[in-house]
Short mmCIF file of C-alpha atoms in Angstrom, two decimals:
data_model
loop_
_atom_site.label_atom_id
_atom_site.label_comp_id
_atom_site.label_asym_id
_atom_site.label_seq_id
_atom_site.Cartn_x
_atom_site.Cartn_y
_atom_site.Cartn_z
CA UNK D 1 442.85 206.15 96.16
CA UNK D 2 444.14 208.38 98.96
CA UNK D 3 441.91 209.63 102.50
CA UNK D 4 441.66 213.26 102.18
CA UNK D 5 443.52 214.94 104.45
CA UNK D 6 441.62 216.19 107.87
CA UNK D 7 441.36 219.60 108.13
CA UNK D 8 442.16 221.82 111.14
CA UNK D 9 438.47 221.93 112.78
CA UNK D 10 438.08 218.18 112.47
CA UNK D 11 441.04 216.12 113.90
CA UNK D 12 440.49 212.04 113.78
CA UNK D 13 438.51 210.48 115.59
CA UNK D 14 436.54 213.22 116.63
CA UNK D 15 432.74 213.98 115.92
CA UNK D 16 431.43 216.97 113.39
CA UNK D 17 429.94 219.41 116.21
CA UNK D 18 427.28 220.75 114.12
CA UNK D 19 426.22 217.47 112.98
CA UNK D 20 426.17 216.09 116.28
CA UNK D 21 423.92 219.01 117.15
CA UNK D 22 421.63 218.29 114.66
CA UNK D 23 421.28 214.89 115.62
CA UNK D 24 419.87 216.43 119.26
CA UNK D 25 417.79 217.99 117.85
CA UNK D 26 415.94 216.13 116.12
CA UNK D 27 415.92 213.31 118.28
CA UNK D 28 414.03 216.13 120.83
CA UNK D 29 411.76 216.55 118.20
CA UNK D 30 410.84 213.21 117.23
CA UNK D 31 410.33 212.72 121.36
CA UNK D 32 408.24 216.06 121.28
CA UNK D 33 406.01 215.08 118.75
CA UNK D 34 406.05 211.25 120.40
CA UNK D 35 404.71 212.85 124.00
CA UNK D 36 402.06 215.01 121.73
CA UNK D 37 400.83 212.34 119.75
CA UNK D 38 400.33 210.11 123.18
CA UNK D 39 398.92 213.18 124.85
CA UNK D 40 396.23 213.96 122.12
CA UNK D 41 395.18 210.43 122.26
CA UNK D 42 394.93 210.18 125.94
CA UNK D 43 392.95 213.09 125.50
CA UNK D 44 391.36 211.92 122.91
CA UNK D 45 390.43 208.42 124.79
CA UNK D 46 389.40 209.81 127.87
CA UNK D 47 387.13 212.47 125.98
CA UNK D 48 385.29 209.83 124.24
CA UNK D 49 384.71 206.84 126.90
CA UNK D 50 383.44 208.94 129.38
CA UNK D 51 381.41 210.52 126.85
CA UNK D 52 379.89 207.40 126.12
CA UNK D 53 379.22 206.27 129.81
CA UNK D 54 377.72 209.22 130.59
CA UNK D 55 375.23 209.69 127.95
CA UNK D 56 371.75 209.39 129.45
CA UNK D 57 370.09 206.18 129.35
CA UNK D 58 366.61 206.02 129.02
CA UNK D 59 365.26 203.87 131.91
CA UNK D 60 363.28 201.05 130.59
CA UNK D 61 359.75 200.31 131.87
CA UNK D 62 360.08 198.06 135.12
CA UNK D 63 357.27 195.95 136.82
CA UNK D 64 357.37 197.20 140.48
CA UNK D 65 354.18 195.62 141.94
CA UNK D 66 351.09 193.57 141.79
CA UNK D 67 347.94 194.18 142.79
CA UNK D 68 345.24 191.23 143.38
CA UNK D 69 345.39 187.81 143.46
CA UNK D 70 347.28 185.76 141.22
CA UNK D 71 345.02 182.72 139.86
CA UNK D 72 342.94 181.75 137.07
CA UNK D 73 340.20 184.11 136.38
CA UNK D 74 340.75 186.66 138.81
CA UNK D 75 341.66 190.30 138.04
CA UNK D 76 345.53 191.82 138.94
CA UNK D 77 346.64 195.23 138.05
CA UNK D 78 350.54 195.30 137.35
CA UNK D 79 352.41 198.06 138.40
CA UNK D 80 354.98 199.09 135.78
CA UNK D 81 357.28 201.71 136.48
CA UNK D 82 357.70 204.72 133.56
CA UNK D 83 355.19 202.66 130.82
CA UNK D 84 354.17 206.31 129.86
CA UNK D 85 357.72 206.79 128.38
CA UNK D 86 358.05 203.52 126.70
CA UNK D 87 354.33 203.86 125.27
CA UNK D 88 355.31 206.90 122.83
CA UNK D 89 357.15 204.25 121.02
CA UNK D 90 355.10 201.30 121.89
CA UNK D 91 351.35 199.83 122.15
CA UNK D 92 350.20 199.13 125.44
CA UNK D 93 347.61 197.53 124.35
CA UNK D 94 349.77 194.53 123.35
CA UNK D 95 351.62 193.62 126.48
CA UNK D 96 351.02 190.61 128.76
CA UNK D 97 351.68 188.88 131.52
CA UNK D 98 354.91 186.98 131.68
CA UNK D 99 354.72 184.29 134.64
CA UNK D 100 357.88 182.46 134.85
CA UNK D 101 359.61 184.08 131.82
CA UNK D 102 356.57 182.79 129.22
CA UNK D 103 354.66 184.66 128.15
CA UNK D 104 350.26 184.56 128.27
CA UNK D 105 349.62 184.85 124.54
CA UNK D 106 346.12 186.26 124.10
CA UNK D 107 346.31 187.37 127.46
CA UNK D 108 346.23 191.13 126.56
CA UNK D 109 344.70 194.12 128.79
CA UNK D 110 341.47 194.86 129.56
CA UNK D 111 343.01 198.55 130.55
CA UNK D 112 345.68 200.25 130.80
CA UNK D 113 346.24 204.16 132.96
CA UNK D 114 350.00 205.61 131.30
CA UNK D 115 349.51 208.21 133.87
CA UNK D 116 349.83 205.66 136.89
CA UNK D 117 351.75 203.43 135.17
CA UNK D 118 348.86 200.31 135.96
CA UNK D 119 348.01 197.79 133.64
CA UNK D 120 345.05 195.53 134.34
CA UNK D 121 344.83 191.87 133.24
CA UNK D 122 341.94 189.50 133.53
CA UNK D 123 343.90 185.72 133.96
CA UNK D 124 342.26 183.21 131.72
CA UNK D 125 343.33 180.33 129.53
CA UNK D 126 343.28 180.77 125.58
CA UNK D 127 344.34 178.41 123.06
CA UNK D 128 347.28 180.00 122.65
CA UNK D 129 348.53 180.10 126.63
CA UNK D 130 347.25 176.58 127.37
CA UNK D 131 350.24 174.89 127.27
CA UNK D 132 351.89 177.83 129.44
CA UNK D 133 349.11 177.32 131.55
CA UNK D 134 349.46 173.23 131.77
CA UNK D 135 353.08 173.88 132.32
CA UNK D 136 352.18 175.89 135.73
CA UNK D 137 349.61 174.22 136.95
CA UNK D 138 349.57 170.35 136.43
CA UNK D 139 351.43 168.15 138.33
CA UNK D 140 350.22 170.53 141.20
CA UNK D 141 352.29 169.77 144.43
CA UNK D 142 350.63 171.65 146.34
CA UNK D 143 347.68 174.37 146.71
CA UNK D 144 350.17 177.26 145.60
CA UNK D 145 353.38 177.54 144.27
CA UNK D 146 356.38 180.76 143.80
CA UNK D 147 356.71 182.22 140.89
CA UNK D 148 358.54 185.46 138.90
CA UNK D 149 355.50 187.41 137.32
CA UNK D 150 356.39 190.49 134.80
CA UNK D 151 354.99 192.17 131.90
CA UNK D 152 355.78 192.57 128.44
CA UNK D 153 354.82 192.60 124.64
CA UNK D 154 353.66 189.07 123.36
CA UNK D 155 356.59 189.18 121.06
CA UNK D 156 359.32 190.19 122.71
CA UNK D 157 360.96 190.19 125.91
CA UNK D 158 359.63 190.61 129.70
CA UNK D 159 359.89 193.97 131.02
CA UNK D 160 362.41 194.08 134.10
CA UNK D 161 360.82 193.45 137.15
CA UNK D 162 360.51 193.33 141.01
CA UNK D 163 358.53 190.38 141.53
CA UNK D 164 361.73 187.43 140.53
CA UNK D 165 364.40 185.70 142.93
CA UNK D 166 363.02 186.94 146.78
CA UNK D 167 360.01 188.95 145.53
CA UNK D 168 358.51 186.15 143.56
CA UNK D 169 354.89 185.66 144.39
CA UNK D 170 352.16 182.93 145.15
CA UNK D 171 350.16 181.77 141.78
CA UNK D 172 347.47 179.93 143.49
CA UNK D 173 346.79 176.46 141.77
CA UNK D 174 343.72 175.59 143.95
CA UNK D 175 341.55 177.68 145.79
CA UNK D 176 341.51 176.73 149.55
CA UNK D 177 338.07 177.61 149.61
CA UNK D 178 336.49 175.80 146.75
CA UNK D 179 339.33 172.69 147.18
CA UNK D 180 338.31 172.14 150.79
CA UNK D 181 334.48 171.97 150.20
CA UNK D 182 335.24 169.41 146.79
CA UNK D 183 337.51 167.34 149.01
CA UNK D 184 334.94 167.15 151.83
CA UNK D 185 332.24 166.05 149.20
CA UNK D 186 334.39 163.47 147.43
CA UNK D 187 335.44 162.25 150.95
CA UNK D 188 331.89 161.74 151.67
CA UNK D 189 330.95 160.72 148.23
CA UNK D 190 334.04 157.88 148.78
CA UNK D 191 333.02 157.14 152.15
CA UNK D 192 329.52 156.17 151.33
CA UNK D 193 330.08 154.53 147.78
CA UNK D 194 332.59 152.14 150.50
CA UNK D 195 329.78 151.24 152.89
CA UNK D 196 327.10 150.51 150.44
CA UNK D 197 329.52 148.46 148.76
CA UNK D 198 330.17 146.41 151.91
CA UNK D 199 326.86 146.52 153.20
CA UNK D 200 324.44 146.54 149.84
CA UNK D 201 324.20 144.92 146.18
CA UNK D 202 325.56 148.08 145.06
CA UNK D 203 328.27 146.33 143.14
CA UNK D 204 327.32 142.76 143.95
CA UNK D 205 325.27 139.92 142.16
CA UNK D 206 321.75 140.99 142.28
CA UNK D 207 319.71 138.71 145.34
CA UNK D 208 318.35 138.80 148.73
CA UNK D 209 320.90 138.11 150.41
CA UNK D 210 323.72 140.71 151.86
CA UNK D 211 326.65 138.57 151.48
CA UNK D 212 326.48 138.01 147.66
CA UNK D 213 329.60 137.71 145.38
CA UNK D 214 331.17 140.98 144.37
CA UNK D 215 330.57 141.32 140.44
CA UNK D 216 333.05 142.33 137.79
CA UNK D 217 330.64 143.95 135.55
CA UNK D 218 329.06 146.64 138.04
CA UNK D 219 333.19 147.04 139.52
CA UNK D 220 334.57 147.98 136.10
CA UNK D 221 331.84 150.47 135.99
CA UNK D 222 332.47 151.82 139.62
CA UNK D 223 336.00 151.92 138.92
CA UNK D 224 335.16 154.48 135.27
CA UNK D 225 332.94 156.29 137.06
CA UNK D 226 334.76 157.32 140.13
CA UNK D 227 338.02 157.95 138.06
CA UNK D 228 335.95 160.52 135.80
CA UNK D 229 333.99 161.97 138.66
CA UNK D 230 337.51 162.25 140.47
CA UNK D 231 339.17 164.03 137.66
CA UNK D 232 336.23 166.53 136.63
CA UNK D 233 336.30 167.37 140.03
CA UNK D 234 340.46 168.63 140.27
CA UNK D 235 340.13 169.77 136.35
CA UNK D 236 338.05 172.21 137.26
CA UNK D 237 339.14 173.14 140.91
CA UNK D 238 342.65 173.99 138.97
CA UNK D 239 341.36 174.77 135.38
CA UNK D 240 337.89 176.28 136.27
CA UNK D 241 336.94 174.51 133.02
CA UNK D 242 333.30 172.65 132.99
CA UNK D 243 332.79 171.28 129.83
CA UNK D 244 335.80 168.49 129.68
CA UNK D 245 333.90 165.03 129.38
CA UNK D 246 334.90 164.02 125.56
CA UNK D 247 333.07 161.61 123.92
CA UNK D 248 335.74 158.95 124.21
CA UNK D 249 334.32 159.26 127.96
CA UNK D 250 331.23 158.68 126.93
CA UNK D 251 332.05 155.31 124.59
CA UNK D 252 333.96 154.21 127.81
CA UNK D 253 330.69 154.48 130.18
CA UNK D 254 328.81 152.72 127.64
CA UNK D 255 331.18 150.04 127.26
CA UNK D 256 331.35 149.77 130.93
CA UNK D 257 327.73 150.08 131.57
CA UNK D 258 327.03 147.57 128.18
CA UNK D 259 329.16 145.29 130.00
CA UNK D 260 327.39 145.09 133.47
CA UNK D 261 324.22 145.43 132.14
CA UNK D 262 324.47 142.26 129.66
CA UNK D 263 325.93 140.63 132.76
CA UNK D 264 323.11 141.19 134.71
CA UNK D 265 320.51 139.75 131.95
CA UNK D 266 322.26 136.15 131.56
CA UNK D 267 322.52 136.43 135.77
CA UNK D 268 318.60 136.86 135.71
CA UNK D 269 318.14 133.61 133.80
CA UNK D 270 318.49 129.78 134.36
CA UNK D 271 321.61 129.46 137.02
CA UNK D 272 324.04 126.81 135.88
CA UNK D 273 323.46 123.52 136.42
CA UNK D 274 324.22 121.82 139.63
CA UNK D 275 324.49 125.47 141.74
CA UNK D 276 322.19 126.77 143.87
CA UNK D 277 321.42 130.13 143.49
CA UNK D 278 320.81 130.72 147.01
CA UNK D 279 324.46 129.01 148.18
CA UNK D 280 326.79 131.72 146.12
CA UNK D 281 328.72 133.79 148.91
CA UNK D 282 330.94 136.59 148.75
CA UNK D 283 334.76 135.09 149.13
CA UNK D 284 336.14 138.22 148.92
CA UNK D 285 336.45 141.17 146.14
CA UNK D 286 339.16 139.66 144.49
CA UNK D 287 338.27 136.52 144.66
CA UNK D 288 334.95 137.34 143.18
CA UNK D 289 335.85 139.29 140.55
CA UNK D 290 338.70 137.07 139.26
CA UNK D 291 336.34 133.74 139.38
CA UNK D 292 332.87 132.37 139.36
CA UNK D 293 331.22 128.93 140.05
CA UNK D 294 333.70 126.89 137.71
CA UNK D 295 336.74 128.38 139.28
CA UNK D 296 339.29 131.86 138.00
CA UNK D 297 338.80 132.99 134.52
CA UNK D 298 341.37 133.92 132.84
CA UNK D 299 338.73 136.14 130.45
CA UNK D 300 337.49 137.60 134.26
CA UNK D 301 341.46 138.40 134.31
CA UNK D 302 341.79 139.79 131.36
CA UNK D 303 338.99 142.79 131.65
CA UNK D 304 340.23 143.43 135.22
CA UNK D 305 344.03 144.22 134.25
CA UNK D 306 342.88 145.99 131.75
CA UNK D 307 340.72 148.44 133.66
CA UNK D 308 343.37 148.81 136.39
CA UNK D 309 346.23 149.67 134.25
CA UNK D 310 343.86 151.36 131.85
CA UNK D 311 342.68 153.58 135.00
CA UNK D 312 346.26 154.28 136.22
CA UNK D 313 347.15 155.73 132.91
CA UNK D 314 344.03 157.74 132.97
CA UNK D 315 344.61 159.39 136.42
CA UNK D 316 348.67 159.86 135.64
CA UNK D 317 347.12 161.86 131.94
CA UNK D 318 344.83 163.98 133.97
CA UNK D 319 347.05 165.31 136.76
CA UNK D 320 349.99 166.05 134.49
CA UNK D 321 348.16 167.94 131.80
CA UNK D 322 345.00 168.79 133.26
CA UNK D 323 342.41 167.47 130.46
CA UNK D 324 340.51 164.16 130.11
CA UNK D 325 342.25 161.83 127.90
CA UNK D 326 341.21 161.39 124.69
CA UNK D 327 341.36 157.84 124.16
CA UNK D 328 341.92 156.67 120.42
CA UNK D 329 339.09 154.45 118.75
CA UNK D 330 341.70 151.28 119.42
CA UNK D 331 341.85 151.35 122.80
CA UNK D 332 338.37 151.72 122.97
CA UNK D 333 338.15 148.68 120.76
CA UNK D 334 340.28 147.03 123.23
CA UNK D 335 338.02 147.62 125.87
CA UNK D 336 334.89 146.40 123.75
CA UNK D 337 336.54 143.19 122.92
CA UNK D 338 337.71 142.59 126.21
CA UNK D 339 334.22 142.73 127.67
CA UNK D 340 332.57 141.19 124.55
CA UNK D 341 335.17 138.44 125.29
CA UNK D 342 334.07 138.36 128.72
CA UNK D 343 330.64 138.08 128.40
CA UNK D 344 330.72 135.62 125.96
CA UNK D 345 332.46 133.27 127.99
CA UNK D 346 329.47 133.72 130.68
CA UNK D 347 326.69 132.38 127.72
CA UNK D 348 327.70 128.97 127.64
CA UNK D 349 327.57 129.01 131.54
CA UNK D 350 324.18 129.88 131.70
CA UNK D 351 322.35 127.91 129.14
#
């Protein structure tokens, strides 16, 4: 097969002109339509972001303020920036307080003025914001404590506000009034209760003498009825609740007060044989309490662990949740048979 000859315009080695040409051009084209494409979609781009970022943004209703005093049944008027707005949408009338990020279930307004933006919230507990309510308030370190307060529906989220990080405010867990004048009168209460003890029978073996023996009977029911006067006292400083004495309470007095009372009827009869009546003398409260004429009883022991322990438990219950325990039907068996134990090991000793 032979190479055709190369004709006159087109010598060897050398490049077709017109081809060449068109090779230019449309390799300028290709970069034409390359630098329009990226310019449209620069265009494009910067058309639609900024678009984007500067459509208007509703501002969302923000908690700027708070008026009154933040504690358990008082009145405070929240200040919520454009609620007017947000109410087209929303009820109003279903907000509450947010204290701490949780929300006051049942807490809901008793008004609410869209034109001032003021919502108005009377603080009480519910059975649905207890627990929110326990959470703030027991384990109390103190008469008040910081904390972020806002608004929003039960539901959903808290509103943005003000009052977080350096504009927290105070949530009073005691009132400094009414806490000073119930310390003073359990100080006194204390105070006296410790001198008649010392000085009087109060809590000793009935007699006429001063000095007599400390007894267990009339201590375990000191020791119930201070810890329950103690703790409906701070319950309802913190709580402003009045009706927390449970009738567990109650089967505990009575076992307490069954207990010193049947002690007190086999003291009044024949004293054991071989002691004089007249010769028993205080040797101290623990001595007395853990012993009698024969010597320490380990039944004496028993009932007096138990009521110490018992009471710790009691006090630890009451300060971190802020109610009166409700003790079960076998712990309260546990106490019976403890003192039933205890004074039956006194009727042999007095026959």
């Amino acid at each position: 097969m032979t190479r055709p000859e190369p004709t006159p315009d087109s010598l060897p080695g050398e490049v077709d002109p017109a081809r060449a040409y068109r090779r230019r051009c449309i390799t300028a084209l290709l970069r034409g339509l390359a630098v329009l494409v990226a310019i449209a979609l620069s265009m494009l781009l910067t058309w639609l972001v900024p678009s984007a970022a500067a459509q208007p943004v509703e501002p969302g209703p923000r908690v700027s303020a708070l008026h009154g005093h933040l504690e358990l049944d008082y009145t405070i008027v929240a200040q919520v920036d454009d609620l007017a707005v947000w109410a087209v949408d929303h009820d109003p009338r279903q907000l509450v307080p947010f204290i701490e990020g949780r929300a006051l279930v049942g807490n809901t307004p008793e008004s609410v003025d869209l034109a001032n933006g003021r919502v108005l919230f009377h603080l009480r507990i519910s059975d649905d914001s207890k627990t929110v309510w326990t959470d703030l308030l027991g384990s109390p370190e103190g008469l008040r404590r910081k904390v972020s307060f806002s608004v929003g529906p039960a539901d959903g989220s808290p509103f943005d506000t003000a009052l977080t990080g350096s504009g927290r405010v105070e949530l009073t867990v005691i009132s400094p009034v009414y806490g000073g004048i119930a310390l003073g009168l359990v100080v006194v209460t204390l105070a006296v209760f410790v001198h008649l003890a010392r000085t009087t029978s109060i809590i000793r073996k009935p007699g006429p003498w001063a000095d007599a023996p400390y007894d267990l009977g009339r201590f375990q029911m000191a020791v119930w009825f201070f810890l329950i006067y103690l703790s409906y006292t701070a319950i309802w400083l913190i709580t402003d609740a009045t009706d927390t004495i449970n009738p567990s309470l109650l089967a505990l007095l009575g076992i307490s007060a069954g207990t010193a009372l049947s002690e007190a009827v086999i003291d009044s009869g024949t004293p054991a044989a071989g002691v004089e009546a007249t010769s028993a003398v205080s040797q101290g409260l623990l001595h007395d309490l853990l012993s009698d004429e024969t010597g320490y009883r380990f039944d004496r022991f028993q009932i007096f662990a138990f009521t110490l322990i018992l009471g710790v438990i009691f006090l630890s219950d009451v300060y971190n949740n802020l109610s009166m325990p409700e003790l079960s039907p076998t712990l309260l068996g546990l106490m019976g048979l403890s003192s039933g134990t205890y004074i039956g090991f006194k009727l042999p000793d007095r026959r």
